[in-house]
Short mmCIF file of C-alpha atoms in Angstrom, two decimals:
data_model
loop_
_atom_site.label_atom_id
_atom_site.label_comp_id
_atom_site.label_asym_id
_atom_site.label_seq_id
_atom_site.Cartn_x
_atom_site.Cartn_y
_atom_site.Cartn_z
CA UNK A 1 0.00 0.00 0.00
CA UNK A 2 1.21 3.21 -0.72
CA UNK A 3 1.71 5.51 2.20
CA UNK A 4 3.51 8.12 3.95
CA UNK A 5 4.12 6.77 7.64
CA UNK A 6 5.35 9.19 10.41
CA UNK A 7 6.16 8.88 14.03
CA UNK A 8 5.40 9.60 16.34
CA UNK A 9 2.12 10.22 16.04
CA UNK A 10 1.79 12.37 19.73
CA UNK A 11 5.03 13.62 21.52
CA UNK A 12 4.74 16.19 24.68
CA UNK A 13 8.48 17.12 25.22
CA UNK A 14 10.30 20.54 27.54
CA UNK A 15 12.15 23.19 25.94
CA UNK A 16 15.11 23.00 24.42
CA UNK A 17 14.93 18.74 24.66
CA UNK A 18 16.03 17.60 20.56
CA UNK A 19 13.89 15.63 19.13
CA UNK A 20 13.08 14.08 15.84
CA UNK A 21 10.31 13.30 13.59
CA UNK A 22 10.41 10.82 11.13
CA UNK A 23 8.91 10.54 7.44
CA UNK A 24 9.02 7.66 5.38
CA UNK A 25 7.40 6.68 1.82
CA UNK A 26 7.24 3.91 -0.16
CA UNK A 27 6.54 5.04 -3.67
CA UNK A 28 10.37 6.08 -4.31
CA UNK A 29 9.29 9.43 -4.55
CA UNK A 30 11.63 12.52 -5.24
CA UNK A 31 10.06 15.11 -4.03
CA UNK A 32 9.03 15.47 -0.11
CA UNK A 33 8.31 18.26 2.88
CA UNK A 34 7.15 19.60 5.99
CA UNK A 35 4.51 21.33 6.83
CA UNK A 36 2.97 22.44 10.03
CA UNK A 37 -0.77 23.44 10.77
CA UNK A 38 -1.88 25.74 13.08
CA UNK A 39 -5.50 27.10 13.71
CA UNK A 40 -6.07 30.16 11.77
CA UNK A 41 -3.35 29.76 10.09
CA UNK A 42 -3.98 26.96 7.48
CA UNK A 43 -0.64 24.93 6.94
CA UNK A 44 2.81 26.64 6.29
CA UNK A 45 5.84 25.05 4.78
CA UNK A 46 8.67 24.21 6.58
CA UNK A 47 11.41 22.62 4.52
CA UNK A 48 11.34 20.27 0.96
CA UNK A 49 13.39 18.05 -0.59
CA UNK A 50 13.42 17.74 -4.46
CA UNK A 51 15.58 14.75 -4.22
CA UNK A 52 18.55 13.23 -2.24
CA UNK A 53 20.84 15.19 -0.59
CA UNK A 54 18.70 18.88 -2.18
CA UNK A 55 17.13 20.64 0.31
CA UNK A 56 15.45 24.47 0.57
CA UNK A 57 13.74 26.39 2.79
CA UNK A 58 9.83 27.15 3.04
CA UNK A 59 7.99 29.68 4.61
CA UNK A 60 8.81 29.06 8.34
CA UNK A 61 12.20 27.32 8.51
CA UNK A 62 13.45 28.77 11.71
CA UNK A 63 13.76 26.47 14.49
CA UNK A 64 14.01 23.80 12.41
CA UNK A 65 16.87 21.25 10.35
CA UNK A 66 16.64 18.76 7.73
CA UNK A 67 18.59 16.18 6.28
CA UNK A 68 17.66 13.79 3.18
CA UNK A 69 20.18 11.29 3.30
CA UNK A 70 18.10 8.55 1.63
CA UNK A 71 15.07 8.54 -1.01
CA UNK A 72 12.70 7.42 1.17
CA UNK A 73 13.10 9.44 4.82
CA UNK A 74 13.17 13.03 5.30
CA UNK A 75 13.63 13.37 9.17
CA UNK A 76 12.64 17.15 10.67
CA UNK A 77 14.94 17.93 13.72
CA UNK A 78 13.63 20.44 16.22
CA UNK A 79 17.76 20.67 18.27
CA UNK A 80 15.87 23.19 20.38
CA UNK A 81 12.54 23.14 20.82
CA UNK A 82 10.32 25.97 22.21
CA UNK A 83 6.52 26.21 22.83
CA UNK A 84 5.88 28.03 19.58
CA UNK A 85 6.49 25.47 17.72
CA UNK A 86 3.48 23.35 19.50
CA UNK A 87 2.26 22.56 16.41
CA UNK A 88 0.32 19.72 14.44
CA UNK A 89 2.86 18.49 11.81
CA UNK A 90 2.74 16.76 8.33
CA UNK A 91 5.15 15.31 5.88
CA UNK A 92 3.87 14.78 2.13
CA UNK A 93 5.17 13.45 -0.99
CA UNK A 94 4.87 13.30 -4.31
CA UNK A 95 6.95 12.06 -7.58
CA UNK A 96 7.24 15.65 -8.93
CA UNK A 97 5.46 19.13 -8.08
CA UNK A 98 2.43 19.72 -6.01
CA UNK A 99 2.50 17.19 -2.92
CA UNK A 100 0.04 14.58 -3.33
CA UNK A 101 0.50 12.18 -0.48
CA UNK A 102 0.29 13.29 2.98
CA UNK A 103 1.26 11.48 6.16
CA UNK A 104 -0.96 11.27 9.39
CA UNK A 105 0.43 14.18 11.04
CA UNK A 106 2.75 14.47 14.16
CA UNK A 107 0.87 15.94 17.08
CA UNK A 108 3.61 17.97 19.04
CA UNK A 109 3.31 19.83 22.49
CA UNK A 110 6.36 21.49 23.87
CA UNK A 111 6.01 22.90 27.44
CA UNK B 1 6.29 36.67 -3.02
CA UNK B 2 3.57 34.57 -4.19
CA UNK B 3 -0.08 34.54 -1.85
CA UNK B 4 -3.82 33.14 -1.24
CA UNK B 5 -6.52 34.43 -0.08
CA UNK B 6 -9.74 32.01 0.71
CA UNK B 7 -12.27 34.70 1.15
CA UNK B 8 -15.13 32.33 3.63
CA UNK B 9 -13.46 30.67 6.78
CA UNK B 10 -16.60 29.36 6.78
CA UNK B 11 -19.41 28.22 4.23
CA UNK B 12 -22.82 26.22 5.88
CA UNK B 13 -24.41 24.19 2.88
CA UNK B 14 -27.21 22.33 2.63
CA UNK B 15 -27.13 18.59 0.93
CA UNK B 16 -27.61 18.38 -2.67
CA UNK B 17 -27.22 22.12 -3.10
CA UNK B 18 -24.35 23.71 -4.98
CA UNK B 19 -21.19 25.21 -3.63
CA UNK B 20 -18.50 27.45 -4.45
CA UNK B 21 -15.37 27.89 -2.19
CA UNK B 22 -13.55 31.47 -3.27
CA UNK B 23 -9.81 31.27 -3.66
CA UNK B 24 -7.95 34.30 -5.16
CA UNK B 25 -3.82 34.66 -5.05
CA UNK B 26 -1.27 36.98 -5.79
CA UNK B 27 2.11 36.04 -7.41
CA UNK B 28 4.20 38.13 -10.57
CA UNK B 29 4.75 35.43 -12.36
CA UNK B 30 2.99 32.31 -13.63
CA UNK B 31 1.45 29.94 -10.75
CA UNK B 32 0.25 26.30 -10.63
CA UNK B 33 -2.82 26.27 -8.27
CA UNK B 34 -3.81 23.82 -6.41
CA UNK B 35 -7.11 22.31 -3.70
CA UNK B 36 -6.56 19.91 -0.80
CA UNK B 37 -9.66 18.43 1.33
CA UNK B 38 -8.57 17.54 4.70
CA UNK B 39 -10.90 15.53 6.81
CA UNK B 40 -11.27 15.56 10.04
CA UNK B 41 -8.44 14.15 12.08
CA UNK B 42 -6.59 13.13 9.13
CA UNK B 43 -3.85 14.64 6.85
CA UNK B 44 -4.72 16.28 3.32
CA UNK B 45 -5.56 14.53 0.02
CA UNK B 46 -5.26 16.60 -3.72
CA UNK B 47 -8.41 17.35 -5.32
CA UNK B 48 -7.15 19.22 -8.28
CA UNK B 49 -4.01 21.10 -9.76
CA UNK B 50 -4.30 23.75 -12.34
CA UNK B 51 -0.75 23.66 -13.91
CA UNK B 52 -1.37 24.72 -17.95
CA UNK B 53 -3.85 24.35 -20.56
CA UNK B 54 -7.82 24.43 -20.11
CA UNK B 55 -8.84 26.60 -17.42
CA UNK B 56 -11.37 24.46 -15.62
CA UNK B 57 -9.72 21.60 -14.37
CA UNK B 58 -11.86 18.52 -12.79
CA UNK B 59 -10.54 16.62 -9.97
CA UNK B 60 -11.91 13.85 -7.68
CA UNK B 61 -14.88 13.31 -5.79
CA UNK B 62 -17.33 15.59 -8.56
CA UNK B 63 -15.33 18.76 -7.44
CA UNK B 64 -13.75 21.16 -10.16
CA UNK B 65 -12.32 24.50 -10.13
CA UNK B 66 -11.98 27.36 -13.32
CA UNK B 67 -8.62 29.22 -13.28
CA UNK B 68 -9.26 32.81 -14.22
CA UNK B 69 -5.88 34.57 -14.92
CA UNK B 70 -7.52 38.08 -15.03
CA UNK B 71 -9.38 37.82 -11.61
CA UNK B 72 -6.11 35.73 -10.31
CA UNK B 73 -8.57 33.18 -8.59
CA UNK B 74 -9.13 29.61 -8.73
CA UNK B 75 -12.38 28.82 -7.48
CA UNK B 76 -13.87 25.14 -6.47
CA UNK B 77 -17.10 24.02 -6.70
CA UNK B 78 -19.10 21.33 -7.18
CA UNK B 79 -22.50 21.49 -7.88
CA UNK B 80 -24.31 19.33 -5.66
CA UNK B 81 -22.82 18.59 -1.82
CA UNK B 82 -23.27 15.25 0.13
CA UNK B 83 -23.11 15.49 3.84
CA UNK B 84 -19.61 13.42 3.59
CA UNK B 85 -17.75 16.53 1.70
CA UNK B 86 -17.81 18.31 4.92
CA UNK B 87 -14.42 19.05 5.54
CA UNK B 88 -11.72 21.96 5.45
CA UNK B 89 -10.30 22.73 2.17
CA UNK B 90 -7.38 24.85 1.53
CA UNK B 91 -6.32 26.70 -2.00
CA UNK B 92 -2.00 26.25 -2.58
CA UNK B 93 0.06 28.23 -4.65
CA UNK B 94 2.95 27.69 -6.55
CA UNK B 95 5.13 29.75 -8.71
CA UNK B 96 5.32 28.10 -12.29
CA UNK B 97 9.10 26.80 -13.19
CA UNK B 98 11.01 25.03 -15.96
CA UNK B 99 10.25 21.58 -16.41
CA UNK B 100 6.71 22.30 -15.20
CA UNK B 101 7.29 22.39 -11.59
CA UNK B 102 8.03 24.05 -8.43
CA UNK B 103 8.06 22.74 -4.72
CA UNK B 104 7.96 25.62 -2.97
CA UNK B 105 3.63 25.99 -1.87
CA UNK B 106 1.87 28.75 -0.29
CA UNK B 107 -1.37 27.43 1.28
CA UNK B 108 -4.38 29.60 2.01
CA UNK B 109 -5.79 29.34 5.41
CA UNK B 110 -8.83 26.63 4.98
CA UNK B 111 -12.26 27.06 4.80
CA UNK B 112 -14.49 24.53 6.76
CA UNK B 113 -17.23 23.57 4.36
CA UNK B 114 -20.15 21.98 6.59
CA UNK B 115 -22.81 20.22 4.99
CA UNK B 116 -25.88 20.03 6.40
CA UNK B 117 -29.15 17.54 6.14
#
């Protein structure tokens, strides 16, 4: 089945405790991002990938690191985390352009 | 910098009747448009994509949307609802690029379509 799988799903973490979330897909697709979703503010872009070892910068990028070190996983790294980025968080994918393929979304709480 | 605007944050329907969700952008150079439906409590799935060619594009689930370069909007509709389309739906941007692509999206901020019996 073709999916984009993250984890974890819920994480409730302090400030300024690293953490990681991690994307994976299975359709050996180039392209992949971030996104996060807050109320009111519709979903905002964080980071994409338009292929191994490319990365660039979205609309809210601060706070946050990448890496795309394999096809398949694009990890977001939060190396100091702060309530403002309490957040609901989604990875997507597609084979070229306009994301098609979203993952569950990461629920993330930092106190 | 490229920009969307979904004019209703919210738009009360009732079943069977038609429905038009108002998405207008701003950009200075050519854009790819795009809808997502997101369900409750799950992630976002692609209705439709506007990249070139005719302006009304058709997309899943009996939704489509008419590109209209001169108004710079991109509005959906569909022209009877069912009470399972309620759901938020958000108009994306994207500045056209070679090779018919571009990664970078700008997402409006949702409006919550509720579809009443």
């Amino acid at each position: 089945e073709a999916q984009v799988t993250q984890n974890p799903r819920y994480l409730i973490t302090v400030t300024g405790k690293k953490l990681t979330v991690t994307c994976s897909q299975n359709m050996n697709h180039e392209y992949m991002s971030w996104y996060r979703q807050d109320p009111g503010l519709g979903l905002r872009q964080i980071y994409y990938s338009m292929n191994v070892e490319v990365t660039d910068k979205g609309d809210v990028p601060e706070g946050y690191k990448v890496s795309r070190k394999e096809k398949r996983n694009f990890p977001l790294i939060l190396e100091s985390p702060s309530p403002n980025q309490t957040s609901l968080y989604f990875c997507a994918s597609s084979p070229r352009g306009a994301p098609q393929y979203f993952g569950p979304g990461t629920r993330l709480t930092v106190l | 910098a490229q920009s969307v605007t979904q004019l209703d944050s919210q738009v009360p329907v009732f079943e069977e009747a038609p429905v038009e969700l108002r998405c207008n952008y701003s950009s200075s150079v050519s854009v790819y448009l795009f809808w997502y439906v997101q369900y409750p409590n799950q992630g976002l799935q692609l209705l439709l994509k506007y990249l070139s060619g005719s302006t009304l594009v058709k997309g899943i689930n009996g939704f489509e949307a008419e590109f209209n370069k001169s108004q710079t909007s991109f509005h959906l509709r569909k022209p009877s609802v069912h009470i399972s389309d309620t759901a938020e739906y958000f108009c994306a941007v994207s500045e056209g690029g070679s090779g018919g692509s571009n990664y970078k999206l700008t997402f409006g901020k949702g409006t919550l379509l509720t579809v009443n019996p």
